[in-house]
Amino acid sequence: MGAQGEEECVRDELRTLFLFEDLSDPQLDILCAAGHIETFPAGPIVQEGEPATCFYVMIDGELIMSKRSGGVDIQTNRTSQRGVYFGAWSAYIPGEEQAYQASVRLTRPARCFVLDSNKFADFMRTQFPMAVHLLEGHLVGGRRQTQIIGQREKLLALGTITAGLTHQLNNPAAATARAVADLREGVGHMRHKLAMVAEAKFTPEALRVLVNIQDEVAEQVAKSRDHELTALETSDREDQIGEWLEDHGIVGAWDYAPTFVEAGLDTDWLERVSALVDDVDNTASLQGAIGWLKYTIDNELRMNEIAEASKRISALLAGAKQYSQMDRGSYGSVDVHELLRSTLMMFGDKIGMEGKGKPVTLVKEMDKTLPELQCYPGDLNQVWTNIIENAIQAMGGQGTLTIRTSRENDEMIRVEICDDGPGIPEEIIGRIFTPFFTTKPFGEGTGLGLDLAWRIIVEKHGGNIAVSSEPGDTRFIVCLPLVAPAPIAPTPGELSAAGTE
């Protein structure tokens, strides 16, 4: 932006600005020789993200400072205070990325002291070397500390998820072991019943029909899972089958009844079996046939249990794979609902749909019309994990967790994660995204979970994260652009340099 005019810097005028009032005459002379005063018209003077080439101190005028968040400029300050500074204010700190950290717009013509960023850096380093070293140590040390503790935060979240996943895998694994033991016992009983069937001297035709019924039983057991009976219906059918078996002299009639009901069979099916043995004049033949088919059903049910447990294990592993994004690159296209689903699965028995008897009731209000996001899926799963874990802890492990998705505008989507816990106190809600701030007891929290979430959403995705809270209704609101900034591919020179390390 071009200036309307340049003036020679005057030492006494600089001294009237609070930033320079304690400087010595020689120091002010150095600044005046290195810089100058310019008058700028109303309009933008500094643009966030552009190379930081100048340091500005406003002498007269008014400015508005803003930061980009969620695709829009958010005003952070409006002032006409003399001496307010902006631009390349951190040029003297080694290792800092020299880009403007905020945008500045003048509301009216303004006079500013202007200093080239390199000259400003030389002045600070020569005149205030100790202060520069202290600031460098504070910033670099803080950044290193944040990185180290941030990695620990990820490991803590991974530990929580791993514990939940291990518990979930243990249930189907234990069910499989029990079913295999029962199946082994059932096969032994079936061999015994087969000998009883042989002793009953069935005709070849009757035996073939009996085997066909055995095949039908296997099919019926598979279908029975789709037609679950109520408790009352189950009880009534057990009574009917138990009475039928008892009337036909079957030993253990009331032990057999629950198995036949579980398989979805009824007295009509038993009549068909009875008709097959009418030509054999002893009760033992029907006893053998019914017993043989009973153990056939037992074995089919146990194999179904093994199949269901195996499916559950596969689903859990698929969910873990989706959660960790093992089958994806770090950046790609994904459905936000799949990310949320895989994250929720990792919490296991802590969370369940209404009526499932889980400690935390899950309510989902999903907009299934949302398009896929171009994003960093693994990082977003880390965000969901941190927020949901905090919500569960805030509710004391019991309450209602609500997850809601919707369209924010043409370029963004909105994800809300809500809990009905006690809420966040008003005096600390403005600090929850601050690094190392935590309300958890000493040693239990790093204070970086929400800071990490903020950096992933705001800095990495160009989105926005906010929180609103009152007792019984705390909401974390995440707005994500449909297309996050893609990772910058290294240049051939950088790749070559990396290969020589």
XYZ file of C-alpha atoms in Angstrom:
501
model
C 0.000 0.000 0.000
C 1.519 3.322 -1.025
C 2.069 6.160 1.442
C 0.792 9.683 0.841
C 4.090 11.186 1.993
C 7.277 10.585 3.934
C 8.706 12.710 6.732
C 12.028 12.805 8.461
C 11.908 11.124 11.815
C 12.263 13.445 14.811
C 13.735 12.091 18.032
C 11.483 14.119 20.336
C 8.327 12.932 18.568
C 9.304 9.283 18.951
C 9.855 9.855 22.655
C 6.175 10.817 23.041
C 5.176 7.249 22.146
C 4.960 4.827 25.087
C 7.036 2.210 23.258
C 10.055 4.546 23.017
C 9.690 6.842 26.066
C 12.467 5.159 28.087
C 15.018 4.940 25.268
C 18.196 7.009 25.387
C 18.982 9.773 22.904
C 21.551 7.605 21.059
C 18.998 4.778 20.752
C 16.349 7.151 19.394
C 18.915 8.522 16.941
C 19.578 4.957 15.698
C 15.852 4.436 15.133
C 15.399 7.741 13.358
C 18.351 7.008 11.084
C 17.014 3.526 10.268
C 13.335 4.424 9.847
C 11.042 7.195 8.721
C 7.508 8.498 9.180
C 4.859 7.887 6.531
C 1.263 8.995 6.142
C -0.992 6.208 4.857
C -4.512 6.549 3.445
C -7.472 4.693 4.921
C -7.551 1.032 3.924
C -5.505 -2.157 4.435
C -1.885 -1.745 5.418
C -0.884 -5.228 6.610
C -2.290 -8.564 5.376
C -2.137 -11.684 7.565
C 0.127 -14.395 6.155
C 2.152 -12.153 3.853
C 5.931 -11.760 4.397
C 6.579 -9.447 7.346
C 8.783 -6.727 5.874
C 8.064 -3.726 8.112
C 7.447 -2.820 11.739
C 4.875 -0.056 12.264
C 4.136 2.258 15.202
C 1.041 4.445 14.811
C 1.531 8.094 15.750
C -1.903 9.425 14.741
C -4.977 7.685 13.280
C -7.189 4.686 13.966
C -6.783 1.029 13.039
C -8.734 -2.249 13.113
C -6.836 -5.491 13.699
C -8.328 -8.837 12.634
C -7.491 -12.543 12.420
C -8.742 -15.067 9.883
C -10.845 -17.847 11.453
C -13.289 -20.260 9.842
C -12.970 -18.534 6.486
C -13.930 -15.087 7.832
C -12.028 -12.148 9.356
C -12.664 -11.762 13.096
C -11.991 -8.283 14.501
C -9.692 -8.521 17.523
C -8.970 -4.844 18.234
C -10.001 -1.333 17.219
C -7.912 1.517 18.597
C -6.705 5.073 18.059
C -4.112 4.881 20.849
C -0.854 6.620 19.979
C 2.083 4.245 19.958
C 0.176 1.057 19.163
C 2.465 -1.179 17.107
C 1.879 -3.923 14.521
C 3.549 -5.731 11.641
C 6.912 -7.492 11.981
C 6.991 -7.153 15.774
C 8.768 -10.544 16.237
C 11.421 -10.044 13.539
C 14.224 -10.111 16.142
C 13.352 -13.575 17.497
C 15.516 -16.265 15.801
C 13.617 -19.137 14.221
C 10.247 -17.360 14.152
C 8.333 -17.511 10.892
C 8.479 -13.967 9.559
C 4.933 -13.463 8.324
C 2.322 -10.982 9.463
C 0.318 -12.596 12.273
C -2.756 -10.392 11.797
C -4.348 -8.058 9.276
C -4.508 -4.320 9.931
C -6.808 -1.810 8.238
C -6.738 1.958 8.771
C -10.152 3.578 9.210
C -8.755 7.028 8.316
C -5.405 8.455 7.143
C -2.713 7.679 9.693
C 0.878 8.702 10.412
C 3.140 5.801 11.307
C 6.772 5.325 12.188
C 8.019 2.657 9.751
C 11.075 0.490 10.259
C 12.413 -2.213 7.938
C 12.086 -5.603 9.665
C 15.802 -6.430 9.312
C 16.843 -3.072 10.761
C 14.340 -3.500 13.586
C 15.817 -6.947 14.310
C 19.392 -5.551 14.342
C 18.348 -2.748 16.710
C 16.734 -5.136 19.189
C 19.592 -7.614 19.138
C 22.289 -4.995 19.645
C 20.469 -2.775 22.144
C 18.612 -5.424 24.166
C 20.530 -8.709 23.728
C 19.483 -10.160 27.085
C 15.779 -9.492 26.455
C 16.027 -11.100 23.013
C 17.667 -14.209 24.482
C 15.014 -14.453 27.184
C 12.195 -14.130 24.655
C 13.813 -16.679 22.386
C 14.163 -19.131 25.257
C 10.583 -18.532 26.344
C 9.123 -19.080 22.865
C 11.376 -21.917 21.709
C 11.263 -23.671 25.090
C 7.500 -23.285 25.272
C 7.097 -24.661 21.761
C 9.300 -27.659 22.549
C 7.404 -28.277 25.778
C 4.097 -28.079 23.936
C 5.324 -30.590 21.347
C 6.549 -33.056 23.973
C 3.450 -32.814 26.170
C 1.269 -32.804 23.050
C 2.712 -36.180 22.089
C 1.964 -37.414 25.588
C -1.611 -36.131 25.214
C -1.962 -38.242 22.082
C -0.545 -41.271 23.904
C -2.952 -40.753 26.813
C -5.884 -40.625 24.395
C -4.529 -43.702 22.639
C -4.311 -45.474 25.999
C -7.943 -44.662 26.753
C -9.048 -45.876 23.337
C -6.868 -49.005 23.527
C -8.340 -49.937 26.921
C -11.861 -49.566 25.542
C -11.039 -51.532 22.402
C -9.358 -54.305 24.429
C -12.442 -54.609 26.610
C -14.711 -54.777 23.570
C -12.552 -57.400 21.874
C -12.482 -59.462 25.055
C -16.274 -59.906 25.055
C -16.629 -61.580 21.619
C -13.390 -63.496 22.185
C -14.767 -64.913 25.448
C -18.088 -65.680 23.727
C -16.217 -67.561 21.006
C -14.301 -69.613 23.577
C -17.542 -70.525 25.413
C -19.302 -71.438 22.167
C -16.410 -73.661 21.052
C -16.478 -75.506 24.387
C -20.255 -75.979 24.119
C -19.905 -77.052 20.493
C -17.341 -79.694 21.399
C -19.664 -81.052 24.081
C -22.627 -80.936 21.675
C -20.803 -82.894 18.993
C -20.063 -85.598 21.587
C -23.756 -85.776 22.540
C -24.714 -85.895 18.877
C -22.540 -88.945 18.302
C -24.352 -90.656 21.164
C -27.774 -89.691 19.787
C -26.781 -90.926 16.334
C -26.229 -94.375 17.866
C -29.725 -94.196 19.396
C -31.191 -93.245 16.000
C -29.443 -96.223 14.410
C -30.776 -98.577 17.093
C -34.322 -97.314 16.414
C -34.112 -99.070 13.019
C -35.472 -96.263 10.872
C -36.272 -97.182 7.316
C -33.809 -95.723 4.775
C -36.542 -93.391 3.515
C -37.417 -92.175 7.010
C -33.736 -91.628 7.755
C -33.333 -89.575 4.536
C -36.321 -87.431 5.506
C -34.885 -87.017 8.994
C -31.598 -85.781 7.508
C -33.579 -83.374 5.292
C -35.331 -82.053 8.396
C -31.917 -81.648 9.960
C -30.913 -79.445 6.990
C -34.146 -77.472 7.341
C -33.376 -76.945 11.016
C -30.036 -75.368 10.133
C -31.797 -72.940 7.766
C -34.497 -72.211 10.332
C -31.920 -71.391 12.994
C -30.330 -68.823 10.651
C -33.749 -67.230 9.940
C -34.798 -67.150 13.590
C -32.420 -64.246 14.297
C -34.557 -61.992 12.085
C -37.776 -62.734 13.996
C -37.150 -62.194 17.672
C -40.024 -63.079 20.009
C -41.132 -61.038 22.964
C -40.626 -62.487 26.439
C -44.318 -63.369 26.633
C -44.337 -65.047 23.200
C -41.222 -67.026 24.126
C -42.783 -68.233 27.356
C -46.031 -69.276 25.617
C -44.188 -71.204 22.916
C -41.963 -72.971 25.450
C -45.098 -74.088 27.300
C -46.640 -75.428 24.066
C -43.533 -77.338 23.000
C -42.824 -78.601 26.523
C -46.353 -79.963 26.843
C -46.172 -81.601 23.394
C -42.878 -83.306 24.212
C -44.167 -84.415 27.600
C -47.369 -85.802 26.033
C -45.203 -87.859 23.666
C -43.123 -89.335 26.471
C -39.881 -87.445 25.727
C -37.483 -87.551 28.661
C -36.136 -84.054 29.448
C -39.029 -82.389 27.614
C -38.708 -79.102 29.483
C -34.941 -79.003 28.880
C -35.516 -79.402 25.139
C -38.261 -76.768 24.849
C -36.098 -73.574 25.168
C -33.702 -74.851 22.482
C -36.500 -75.498 19.970
C -38.035 -72.076 20.673
C -34.656 -70.355 20.234
C -34.396 -72.046 16.841
C -37.801 -70.655 15.831
C -39.543 -74.049 15.726
C -43.067 -74.948 16.875
C -45.320 -77.951 17.520
C -46.163 -78.300 13.793
C -42.520 -79.028 13.130
C -42.520 -81.603 15.929
C -45.571 -83.306 14.392
C -43.618 -83.736 11.149
C -40.797 -85.436 13.052
C -43.277 -87.637 14.901
C -44.864 -88.748 11.620
C -41.502 -90.123 10.493
C -41.292 -92.572 13.364
C -44.877 -93.791 13.316
C -43.779 -97.044 11.692
C -41.405 -97.812 14.600
C -43.376 -99.123 17.565
C -41.364 -97.822 20.523
C -40.930 -94.501 22.234
C -37.150 -94.693 22.159
C -37.140 -94.046 18.388
C -38.902 -90.671 18.797
C -36.697 -89.917 21.796
C -33.611 -90.599 19.664
C -34.836 -88.511 16.721
C -35.852 -85.544 18.891
C -32.596 -85.734 20.849
C -30.505 -85.925 17.693
C -32.252 -82.867 16.209
C -31.981 -81.022 19.525
C -28.203 -81.345 19.495
C -28.182 -80.387 15.806
C -29.935 -77.160 16.812
C -27.513 -76.617 19.734
C -24.548 -76.953 17.412
C -26.058 -74.571 14.836
C -26.765 -72.011 17.555
C -23.199 -72.266 18.873
C -21.788 -71.867 15.341
C -23.988 -68.798 14.905
C -22.565 -67.396 18.118
C -19.040 -67.970 16.830
C -19.925 -66.317 13.507
C -21.507 -63.328 15.294
C -18.503 -62.963 17.605
C -16.154 -63.122 14.614
C -18.186 -60.430 12.834
C -18.025 -58.275 15.954
C -14.258 -58.664 16.149
C -13.925 -57.812 12.442
C -16.169 -54.763 12.900
C -14.120 -53.572 15.865
C -10.863 -53.998 13.968
C -12.347 -52.202 10.951
C -13.454 -49.402 13.265
C -9.983 -49.204 14.802
C -8.491 -49.078 11.328
C -10.893 -46.317 10.350
C -10.158 -44.457 13.592
C -6.387 -44.646 13.155
C -6.665 -44.034 9.386
C -4.172 -46.861 8.788
C -5.571 -47.376 5.292
C -5.352 -43.706 4.293
C -2.794 -41.018 3.711
C -2.674 -38.138 6.152
C -4.840 -36.011 3.831
C -7.842 -37.173 1.867
C -11.578 -37.257 1.262
C -13.786 -38.663 4.014
C -17.334 -38.631 5.359
C -17.343 -36.819 8.728
C -20.004 -39.256 9.992
C -17.637 -42.184 9.418
C -15.001 -40.420 11.514
C -17.478 -39.782 14.315
C -18.799 -43.367 14.141
C -15.332 -44.919 14.367
C -14.392 -42.640 17.273
C -17.564 -43.483 19.203
C -16.930 -47.193 18.634
C -13.584 -46.830 20.375
C -15.317 -45.762 23.613
C -16.948 -49.180 23.825
C -19.341 -49.814 26.699
C -19.135 -46.232 27.976
C -21.533 -44.990 25.286
C -24.695 -46.521 23.833
C -27.917 -45.632 22.058
C -30.969 -44.890 24.191
C -32.434 -48.022 25.762
C -29.194 -50.024 25.497
C -28.401 -49.708 29.196
C -25.030 -47.981 28.713
C -23.806 -45.386 31.263
C -23.823 -42.562 28.705
C -26.815 -42.289 26.378
C -25.927 -41.258 22.831
C -28.252 -39.049 20.812
C -27.349 -38.502 17.150
C -28.807 -35.786 14.929
C -26.940 -36.259 11.671
C -27.378 -34.431 8.386
C -26.696 -37.265 5.963
C -26.702 -34.856 2.997
C -23.346 -33.376 4.009
C -20.639 -33.783 1.356
C -17.314 -35.437 2.057
C -14.484 -33.329 3.446
C -10.983 -32.903 2.096
C -9.188 -33.010 5.433
C -6.727 -34.726 7.767
C -8.938 -37.597 9.070
C -6.582 -38.940 11.720
C -6.199 -35.489 13.274
C -9.963 -34.925 13.326
C -10.443 -38.243 15.134
C -8.008 -36.942 17.749
C -10.220 -33.855 18.152
C -13.411 -35.918 18.546
C -11.653 -38.171 21.070
C -10.466 -35.285 23.243
C -13.840 -33.513 23.266
C -15.907 -36.668 23.873
C -13.573 -37.893 26.624
C -13.862 -34.486 28.341
C -17.662 -34.627 28.007
C -17.850 -38.107 29.577
C -15.635 -36.999 32.464
C -17.665 -33.801 32.929
C -20.836 -35.900 33.264
C -19.183 -38.212 35.769
C -19.537 -41.111 33.334
C -23.348 -40.860 33.239
C -25.612 -38.602 31.218
C -26.573 -37.795 27.655
C -24.075 -37.103 24.890
C -25.530 -35.437 21.801
C -23.711 -35.261 18.488
C -25.188 -33.052 15.813
C -24.013 -32.306 12.261
C -25.324 -29.670 9.881
C -24.355 -27.339 7.055
C -22.843 -24.059 8.265
C -22.743 -22.346 4.872
C -21.809 -23.133 1.277
C -18.175 -23.707 2.227
C -18.326 -25.223 5.716
C -19.974 -27.902 7.857
C -20.781 -27.753 11.570
C -20.284 -30.461 14.203
C -21.667 -30.005 17.724
C -20.690 -32.271 20.620
C -22.941 -31.594 23.621
C -23.250 -32.954 27.147
C -25.689 -32.369 29.999
C -23.046 -32.147 32.708
C -22.633 -29.327 35.244
C -21.140 -26.934 32.685
C -17.913 -24.898 32.541
C -17.634 -22.050 35.074
C -17.870 -18.626 33.453
C -14.590 -17.466 34.984
C -12.556 -20.161 33.181
C -14.425 -20.742 29.930
C -12.249 -18.179 28.149
C -9.093 -20.099 29.099
C -9.954 -23.682 28.180
C -8.069 -23.558 24.852
C -4.973 -22.117 26.559
C -1.959 -24.481 26.561
C -1.400 -26.280 29.889
C -4.653 -25.005 31.414
C -6.572 -27.842 33.058
C -9.282 -28.244 35.687
C -8.313 -31.847 36.394
C -6.446 -32.803 39.598
C -2.668 -32.437 39.540
C -1.054 -35.180 37.478
C -4.251 -36.298 35.755
C -4.420 -33.810 32.887
C -1.815 -32.206 30.635
C -3.897 -29.177 29.725
C -3.118 -29.730 26.051
C -6.143 -31.731 24.856
C -8.203 -28.713 23.846
C -5.145 -26.728 22.784
C -4.321 -29.600 20.422
C -7.931 -29.601 19.179
C -7.751 -25.847 18.551
C -4.521 -26.126 16.583
C -5.858 -29.001 14.463
C -9.160 -27.254 13.679
C -8.001 -23.639 13.336
C -4.392 -23.800 12.209
C -4.338 -27.037 10.216
C -7.859 -27.056 8.734
C -8.620 -23.334 8.612
C -11.798 -23.901 10.618
C -13.129 -22.646 13.924
C -13.841 -24.173 17.341
C -15.894 -22.540 20.070
C -17.684 -23.489 23.277
C -20.875 -22.373 24.970
C -21.821 -23.648 28.394
C -24.443 -23.457 31.073
C -25.464 -26.099 33.638
C -26.990 -29.024 31.762
C -25.917 -27.849 28.313
C -22.267 -27.596 27.252
C -21.584 -27.446 23.511
C -18.335 -27.647 21.613
C -18.980 -26.267 18.142
C -16.547 -27.168 15.356
C -16.848 -25.565 11.925
C -14.775 -27.159 9.166
C -14.209 -26.028 5.586
C -15.190 -28.521 2.905
C -11.613 -28.332 1.635
C -8.821 -27.926 4.178
C -5.424 -26.630 3.040
C -3.516 -29.512 1.478
C -0.056 -30.418 2.770
C 2.772 -28.672 0.964
C 4.823 -31.132 -1.059
C 8.566 -30.860 -0.460
C 10.664 -29.478 -3.281
C 13.254 -31.715 -5.015
C 15.944 -29.752 -3.179
C 14.336 -30.444 0.193
C 13.983 -34.133 -0.648
C 17.669 -34.295 -1.612
C 18.685 -32.534 1.596
C 16.546 -34.896 3.651
C 18.217 -37.864 2.002
C 21.689 -36.706 3.017
C 20.932 -36.393 6.724
